[in-house]
CSV table of C-alpha atoms and ligand atoms in Angstrom, one decimal:
chain,number,residue,atom,x,y,z
A,1,MET,CA,101.5,-33.7,23.9
A,2,ILE,CA,99.6,-31.5,22.0
A,3,GLU,CA,100.8,-29.1,19.8
A,4,PHE,CA,98.4,-25.9,19.3
A,5,VAL,CA,99.0,-25.3,15.6
A,6,SER,CA,97.3,-22.0,14.0
A,7,ASN,CA,95.0,-22.3,11.5
A,8,THR,CA,97.0,-18.8,9.9
A,9,LYS,CA,98.4,-21.5,8.1
A,10,PHE,CA,94.7,-22.4,6.2
A,11,ALA,CA,94.3,-18.2,5.7
A,12,PRO,CA,93.8,-17.3,1.8
A,13,SER,CA,95.3,-15.1,0.7
A,14,ASN,CA,93.2,-13.0,-0.3
A,15,PRO,CA,89.1,-14.0,1.4
A,16,LYS,CA,86.0,-12.3,-0.3
A,17,ALA,CA,83.2,-12.0,1.8
A,18,GLU,CA,81.4,-14.7,-0.4
A,19,GLU,CA,83.0,-17.3,0.8
A,20,PHE,CA,80.8,-16.2,3.9
A,21,GLY,CA,77.3,-18.9,4.3
A,22,GLU,CA,74.6,-17.6,6.1
A,23,PRO,CA,74.6,-19.1,9.4
A,24,LEU,CA,71.6,-21.5,10.8
A,25,HIS,CA,71.0,-20.3,13.2
A,26,LEU,CA,70.3,-16.7,11.7
A,27,GLN,CA,66.7,-18.6,11.6
A,28,LYS,CA,65.8,-18.0,14.5
A,29,GLY,CA,68.1,-14.8,15.1
A,30,HIS,CA,69.1,-11.3,14.0
A,31,LYS,CA,68.0,-11.6,10.1
A,32,SER,CA,66.8,-7.7,9.5
A,33,ALA,CA,67.5,-7.1,5.8
A,34,THR,CA,70.9,-5.2,6.7
A,35,THR,CA,72.8,-4.2,4.1
A,36,GLN,CA,76.4,-4.8,4.7
A,37,PRO,CA,79.5,-1.9,5.5
A,38,THR,CA,82.6,-2.6,3.4
A,39,TYR,CA,86.3,-3.6,4.8
A,40,GLU,CA,86.8,0.0,4.5
A,41,GLU,CA,83.6,1.7,5.9
A,42,VAL,CA,84.4,-0.7,8.6
A,43,SER,CA,87.8,-0.7,9.8
A,44,ALA,CA,87.7,3.1,9.6
A,45,LYS,CA,84.7,2.7,12.0
A,46,LEU,CA,87.2,0.6,14.3
A,47,SER,CA,89.8,2.7,13.8
A,48,SER,CA,89.6,4.4,17.5
A,49,ALA,CA,89.7,0.9,19.4
A,50,GLU,CA,92.5,-0.3,17.5
A,51,GLN,CA,94.5,1.2,20.4
A,52,ARG,CA,92.6,-1.5,23.1
A,53,VAL,CA,92.8,-4.6,20.8
A,54,GLU,CA,96.2,-3.8,20.6
A,55,ALA,CA,96.5,-4.0,24.4
A,56,LEU,CA,94.0,-6.8,24.5
A,57,LEU,CA,96.4,-9.0,22.4
A,58,ASN,CA,99.1,-8.4,24.4
A,59,GLN,CA,98.1,-10.7,26.8
A,60,TYR,CA,97.8,-13.8,25.0
A,61,PRO,CA,100.9,-15.9,23.6
A,62,VAL,CA,98.7,-16.3,20.8
A,63,LYS,CA,96.3,-14.2,19.1
A,64,GLN,CA,93.7,-15.8,18.4
A,65,GLY,CA,92.6,-16.6,21.9
A,66,ALA,CA,91.7,-12.6,22.4
A,67,LEU,CA,89.6,-13.3,19.2
A,68,LEU,CA,86.0,-13.8,21.4
A,69,GLU,CA,87.0,-10.7,23.5
A,70,VAL,CA,87.7,-8.5,20.3
A,71,LEU,CA,84.5,-9.9,18.3
A,72,TRP,CA,82.7,-7.8,22.1
A,73,ILE,CA,85.3,-5.4,21.7
A,74,ILE,CA,83.0,-4.4,17.5
A,75,GLN,CA,80.3,-5.5,18.8
A,76,SER,CA,80.3,-2.4,21.7
A,77,GLU,CA,81.4,-0.4,19.0
A,78,LEU,CA,79.2,-0.4,16.0
A,79,GLY,CA,76.9,-2.3,17.8
A,80,TRP,CA,76.4,-5.0,15.7
A,81,VAL,CA,78.6,-7.6,14.2
A,82,PRO,CA,79.6,-7.0,10.3
A,83,LYS,CA,80.8,-9.2,8.0
A,84,GLU,CA,83.7,-7.8,7.3
A,85,SER,CA,83.8,-6.9,10.6
A,86,VAL,CA,84.7,-10.3,10.9
A,87,ARG,CA,87.5,-10.2,9.0
A,88,TRP,CA,88.8,-7.1,10.7
A,89,ALA,CA,88.8,-9.5,13.8
A,90,ALA,CA,90.3,-12.2,12.5
A,91,LYS,CA,93.2,-9.9,10.8
A,92,MET,CA,94.0,-8.6,14.0
A,93,CYS,CA,94.4,-11.9,16.3
A,94,ASP,CA,96.3,-13.4,12.9
A,95,CYS,CA,94.0,-16.5,12.1
A,96,SER,CA,91.5,-17.0,9.1
A,97,PRO,CA,88.9,-15.3,8.2
A,98,ALA,CA,86.9,-18.5,8.0
A,99,HIS,CA,88.1,-19.9,11.7
A,100,ALA,CA,86.3,-15.8,13.0
A,101,TRP,CA,83.4,-16.3,11.3
A,102,GLY,CA,82.7,-20.2,12.3
A,103,VAL,CA,83.3,-18.4,16.6
A,104,ALA,CA,81.8,-15.5,15.2
A,105,THR,CA,78.2,-17.3,14.1
A,106,PHE,CA,78.7,-20.2,16.7
A,107,TYR,CA,78.2,-17.8,19.7
A,108,THR,CA,74.5,-16.3,19.6
A,109,MET,CA,75.0,-13.4,21.5
A,110,TYR,CA,77.4,-11.7,18.4
A,111,LYS,CA,74.3,-9.3,17.2
A,112,HIS,CA,74.8,-10.1,13.0
A,113,ALA,CA,72.3,-7.6,12.0
A,114,PRO,CA,71.8,-3.9,14.0
A,115,THR,CA,68.9,-5.1,16.3
A,116,GLY,CA,66.6,-2.5,18.2
A,117,ARG,CA,67.8,-1.5,21.2
A,118,PHE,CA,66.0,-4.2,23.9
A,119,LEU,CA,66.3,-7.5,22.2
A,120,LEU,CA,64.0,-9.6,24.1
A,121,GLN,CA,65.9,-12.8,23.9
A,122,PHE,CA,64.0,-15.6,24.4
A,123,CYS,CA,65.0,-19.2,25.3
A,124,GLN,CA,63.3,-22.1,23.7
A,125,ASN,CA,65.2,-24.6,26.0
A,126,ILE,CA,63.6,-27.6,27.1
A,127,CYS,CA,62.9,-26.4,30.8
A,128,CYS,CA,61.2,-22.8,29.3
A,129,HIS,CA,59.1,-24.7,26.9
A,130,ILE,CA,57.3,-27.0,29.4
A,131,THR,CA,56.9,-24.2,31.5
A,132,GLY,CA,55.3,-22.0,28.2
A,133,ALA,CA,58.1,-20.2,26.3
A,134,GLU,CA,55.9,-20.6,23.2
A,135,ASP,CA,53.4,-19.1,23.8
A,136,ILE,CA,54.8,-15.9,25.9
A,137,ILE,CA,57.4,-16.4,23.1
A,138,GLN,CA,53.9,-16.2,20.5
A,139,ILE,CA,52.3,-13.1,23.2
A,140,ALA,CA,55.2,-10.9,22.9
A,141,GLU,CA,55.7,-11.4,18.6
A,142,LYS,CA,51.8,-10.1,18.6
A,143,LYS,CA,52.2,-7.5,21.9
A,144,LEU,CA,55.0,-6.2,19.6
A,145,GLY,CA,53.4,-7.0,15.8
A,146,ILE,CA,57.0,-8.1,14.6
A,147,LYS,CA,58.3,-12.4,14.0
A,148,THR,CA,60.8,-13.6,15.9
A,149,GLY,CA,64.5,-12.5,14.2
A,150,GLU,CA,63.0,-8.9,12.9
A,151,THR,CA,62.9,-5.4,14.7
A,152,THR,CA,59.9,-2.8,15.3
A,153,LYS,CA,59.8,-0.4,13.1
A,154,ASP,CA,60.2,2.2,16.0
A,155,ASN,CA,63.0,0.6,16.7
A,156,LEU,CA,63.0,-0.2,20.1
A,157,PHE,CA,61.9,-3.8,20.5
A,158,SER,CA,63.8,-6.7,18.5
A,159,ILE,CA,63.2,-10.5,19.1
A,160,VAL,CA,65.1,-13.3,18.8
A,161,ARG,CA,65.4,-16.7,20.3
A,162,VAL,CA,68.3,-18.5,22.1
A,163,GLU,CA,69.2,-21.7,23.7
A,164,CYS,CA,69.3,-22.1,27.4
A,165,LEU,CA,70.3,-19.6,29.6
A,166,GLY,CA,70.9,-21.4,32.4
A,167,ALA,CA,67.7,-20.0,34.8
A,168,CYS,CA,65.7,-22.9,33.8
A,169,GLY,CA,64.6,-22.9,37.7
A,170,ASN,CA,62.4,-19.5,36.6
A,171,GLY,CA,61.3,-20.7,33.1
A,172,PRO,CA,60.3,-19.2,30.8
A,173,VAL,CA,62.8,-16.9,30.4
A,174,MET,CA,64.7,-14.0,29.0
A,175,LEU,CA,67.2,-11.5,28.7
A,176,VAL,CA,66.7,-7.8,28.0
A,177,ASN,CA,70.2,-7.2,26.6
A,178,ASP,CA,72.7,-8.7,29.2
A,179,ASP,CA,69.8,-8.9,31.8
A,180,PHE,CA,67.5,-11.9,33.4
A,181,ALA,CA,64.0,-10.2,33.3
A,182,THR,CA,61.1,-11.8,34.6
A,183,ASP,CA,59.5,-8.8,36.4
A,184,VAL,CA,60.0,-5.4,37.1
A,185,ALA,CA,60.0,-4.2,40.8
A,186,GLY,CA,61.3,-1.1,42.2
A,187,GLY,CA,62.1,0.8,38.9
A,188,GLU,CA,63.8,-2.1,37.6
A,189,LEU,CA,64.0,-5.4,35.6
A,190,VAL,CA,64.1,-7.9,38.1
A,191,MET,CA,64.2,-12.1,38.6
A,192,PRO,CA,63.3,-12.8,42.4
A,193,THR,CA,63.7,-16.8,42.3
A,194,ASN,CA,61.2,-19.1,41.0
A,195,VAL,CA,59.5,-16.2,39.2
A,196,GLY,CA,59.0,-17.5,35.5
A,197,LEU,CA,57.6,-14.6,32.6
A,198,ASN,CA,54.2,-14.5,32.2
A,199,GLU,CA,51.8,-12.2,30.3
A,200,GLU,CA,51.6,-9.8,32.6
A,201,ARG,CA,54.4,-9.3,33.8
A,202,LEU,CA,55.8,-8.6,30.1
A,203,ASP,CA,53.6,-6.1,29.8
A,204,LYS,CA,55.4,-5.1,32.7
A,205,ILE,CA,58.5,-5.2,30.5
A,206,ILE,CA,57.7,-3.9,27.7
A,207,ALA,CA,56.1,-0.9,29.7
A,208,TRP,CA,59.7,0.2,31.5
A,209,CYS,CA,61.1,-0.5,28.1
A,210,LYS,CA,59.5,1.9,26.5
A,211,GLU,CA,59.4,4.2,30.0
A,212,ARG,CA,62.9,3.9,29.7
A,213,ALA,CA,63.1,4.9,26.3
A,214,ALA,CA,61.4,8.2,27.1
A,215,LYS,CA,63.5,9.0,29.7
A,216,LEU,CA,67.0,8.4,28.8
A,217,LYS,CA,67.9,8.5,24.9
A,218,GLN,CA,70.2,5.8,25.0
A,219,GLU,CA,71.4,3.6,26.6
A,220,PRO,CA,74.6,4.1,28.7
A,221,LYS,CA,77.5,2.2,27.3
A,222,LYS,CA,78.9,-0.3,28.9
A,223,ASP,CA,82.6,-1.8,29.4
A,224,PRO,CA,81.8,-4.5,26.4
A,225,LEU,CA,84.8,-7.1,28.3
A,226,GLY,CA,83.1,-6.0,32.0
A,227,GLY,CA,79.9,-5.3,31.8
A,228,ILE,CA,79.3,-8.5,30.4
A,229,THR,CA,79.9,-10.5,33.2
A,230,GLY,CA,79.2,-7.8,35.4
A,231,ALA,CA,75.6,-8.1,34.1
A,232,VAL,CA,75.2,-4.9,36.0
A,233,HIS,CA,72.4,-1.7,34.1
A,234,GLY,CA,75.1,0.5,32.7
A,235,GLU,CA,78.3,-0.6,35.0
A,236,PRO,CA,81.6,-1.7,34.2
A,237,GLN,CA,82.5,-5.2,36.1
A,238,SER,CA,83.1,-4.2,39.5
A,239,PRO,CA,87.4,-4.4,40.5
A,240,ASP,CA,86.5,-7.6,42.6
A,241,PHE,CA,84.8,-9.4,40.3
A,242,ALA,CA,85.6,-12.5,39.1
A,243,PRO,CA,89.4,-11.9,39.6
A,244,PRO,CA,92.1,-13.4,37.7
A,245,PRO,CA,93.7,-16.6,39.1
A,246,PRO,CA,96.5,-16.7,41.3
A,247,ALA,CA,100.2,-17.3,40.4
A,248,LEU,CA,100.9,-21.1,40.3
A,249,GLY,CA,103.4,-23.4,40.9
A,250,VAL,CA,105.4,-20.6,43.7
A,251,LYS,CA,108.9,-21.6,44.6
A,252,ALA,CA,111.6,-20.6,46.8
A,253,THR,CA,115.2,-21.9,46.4
A,254,GLN,CA,118.2,-20.4,48.0
A,255,VAL,CA,120.9,-19.7,45.5
A,256,ASP,CA,124.5,-18.1,46.3
A,257,ASN,CA,122.6,-14.6,45.5
A,258,GLY,CA,119.6,-15.1,47.8
A,259,VAL,CA,116.3,-16.8,47.2
A,260,SER,CA,115.2,-17.7,44.0
A,261,VAL,CA,111.1,-17.6,43.7
A,262,VAL,CA,108.9,-19.3,40.6
A,263,TRP,CA,105.7,-19.0,39.8
A,264,LYS,CA,103.2,-19.1,36.3
A,265,ILE,CA,100.4,-16.9,35.7
A,266,ALA,CA,98.1,-16.8,33.5
A,267,PRO,CA,98.0,-14.3,30.2
A,268,GLU,CA,95.7,-12.0,31.9
A,269,VAL,CA,98.1,-10.1,34.9
A,270,THR,CA,99.6,-6.9,33.5
A,271,SER,CA,101.4,-6.7,37.2
A,272,LEU,CA,103.1,-9.3,39.9
A,273,ALA,CA,104.1,-7.8,43.3
A,274,VAL,CA,106.5,-11.1,45.2
A,275,GLU,CA,106.3,-10.4,48.7
A,276,ARG,CA,108.0,-11.7,51.6
A,277,LYS,CA,106.8,-12.0,55.3
A,278,ASN,CA,108.3,-9.9,57.8
A,279,GLY,CA,106.8,-11.7,61.1
A,280,SER,CA,103.2,-11.4,61.1
A,281,LYS,CA,103.5,-9.0,58.2
A,282,TRP,CA,103.5,-9.6,54.1
A,283,GLU,CA,106.1,-6.7,52.7
A,284,ALA,CA,106.6,-6.1,48.7
A,285,ILE,CA,109.6,-6.8,47.7
A,286,GLY,CA,109.9,-5.9,43.8
A,287,ASN,CA,107.7,-5.9,41.1
A,288,PRO,CA,108.4,-8.7,37.7
A,289,GLY,CA,107.8,-7.9,34.7
A,290,ILE,CA,104.7,-10.0,33.4
A,291,LYS,CA,107.4,-12.1,31.0
A,292,ASP,CA,109.8,-12.7,33.4
A,293,LYS,CA,110.0,-16.3,35.0
A,294,GLU,CA,112.0,-15.5,38.2
A,295,PHE,CA,112.7,-13.2,40.9
A,296,ILE,CA,116.0,-12.8,42.6
A,297,ASP,CA,115.7,-11.3,46.8
A,298,ALA,CA,119.3,-10.7,47.0
A,299,ASN,CA,117.8,-9.9,50.9
A,300,GLY,CA,116.2,-13.5,51.5
A,301,LYS,CA,118.1,-16.4,53.9
A,302,ALA,CA,116.9,-19.8,54.0
A,303,GLY,CA,113.6,-20.1,56.2
A,304,SER,CA,112.5,-17.0,53.7
A,305,GLU,CA,108.3,-17.5,53.5
A,306,TYR,CA,107.2,-15.4,49.5
A,307,ARG,CA,103.9,-15.6,47.9
A,308,VAL,CA,103.6,-14.0,44.5
A,309,ILE,CA,100.0,-11.7,43.7
A,310,ALA,CA,98.9,-11.5,40.3
A,311,THR,CA,96.9,-8.4,39.2
A,312,SER,CA,94.9,-8.3,35.7
A,313,GLY,CA,94.0,-4.1,35.2
A,314,ALA,CA,92.2,-2.8,38.5
A,315,ARG,CA,91.5,-7.0,39.5
A,316,VAL,CA,93.9,-8.9,42.0
A,317,ALA,CA,94.1,-12.5,42.2
A,318,LYS,CA,93.7,-14.0,45.6
A,319,PRO,CA,97.8,-14.2,46.7
A,320,SER,CA,99.4,-17.4,46.0
A,321,VAL,CA,100.0,-20.2,48.0
A,322,GLU,CA,103.1,-19.3,50.6
A,323,ALA,CA,106.4,-20.7,49.7
A,324,LYS,CA,109.6,-21.6,52.1
A,325,SER,CA,112.8,-21.2,50.6
B,1,LIG,S1,65.7,-24.2,29.9
B,1,LIG,FE1,65.4,-22.0,29.7
B,1,LIG,S2,67.0,-21.7,30.8
B,1,LIG,FE2,67.3,-23.4,31.1
């Protein structure tokens, strides 16, 4: 049996900021000279996010499991992830600052310095490389007058290089903030099938960004835990996108006082409903708590059929498999 051991045990009681080294990937990432805010400044700014973080942590049996999401919330609140905010995340998630720092610097999606309004993330991995990524990156650097890892003086553009974005067939590709962009069509950034970046399309994308900045004072705020996967401009994740996993292991057994229904659910589930079949229809017969492991249907009989519906926020899982008592 594998036992989960939290590295909280190894956390120094009063770790100092100097313990954090400079991550290697920053050589090609967000490296603008930045004044790091103090822990007090960071925690004051994040106080408005504390309630949301607490609600998130309540969904995890081990707080450390929510670390990635807490870092997303920080980035959404502050626009980047300062070093001391990583310590704040570690404190909230009950893990060591060193562990949180390792996580925060492993993923290039976390920004370790403020960036421009449009973060151009060019893929430099193999498929994009052989289809001309290096040329496109150099053209972008020349056009914007900055090098990789830098931000334009007007604070509009930053350039970073990233590894495979999973759109290899379109190479060379880039993300503009959270969205793929290899062209502009119908007034939107798009990535049509098999259409990669070239100089002409890059010009269109840069012009689109400038036009947007002239029209819109700032980018609409996205739900940091929804918009990421929804990848839709300015809109949170739609309720049916990536539904939570259904309740598993649903069993119905006859007991002295009716029928016992049991199940297992993922930590993200926020509410549950038990349904019993009545003819061809399903009827809700109870809403057990998310910590409950069993529901007794006092009116259940031999042959009654049950299913469990799990919900996470506004997202509803597929009904579980049906279980007959
Ligand atoms: S190599 Fe660039 S998207 Fe995969």
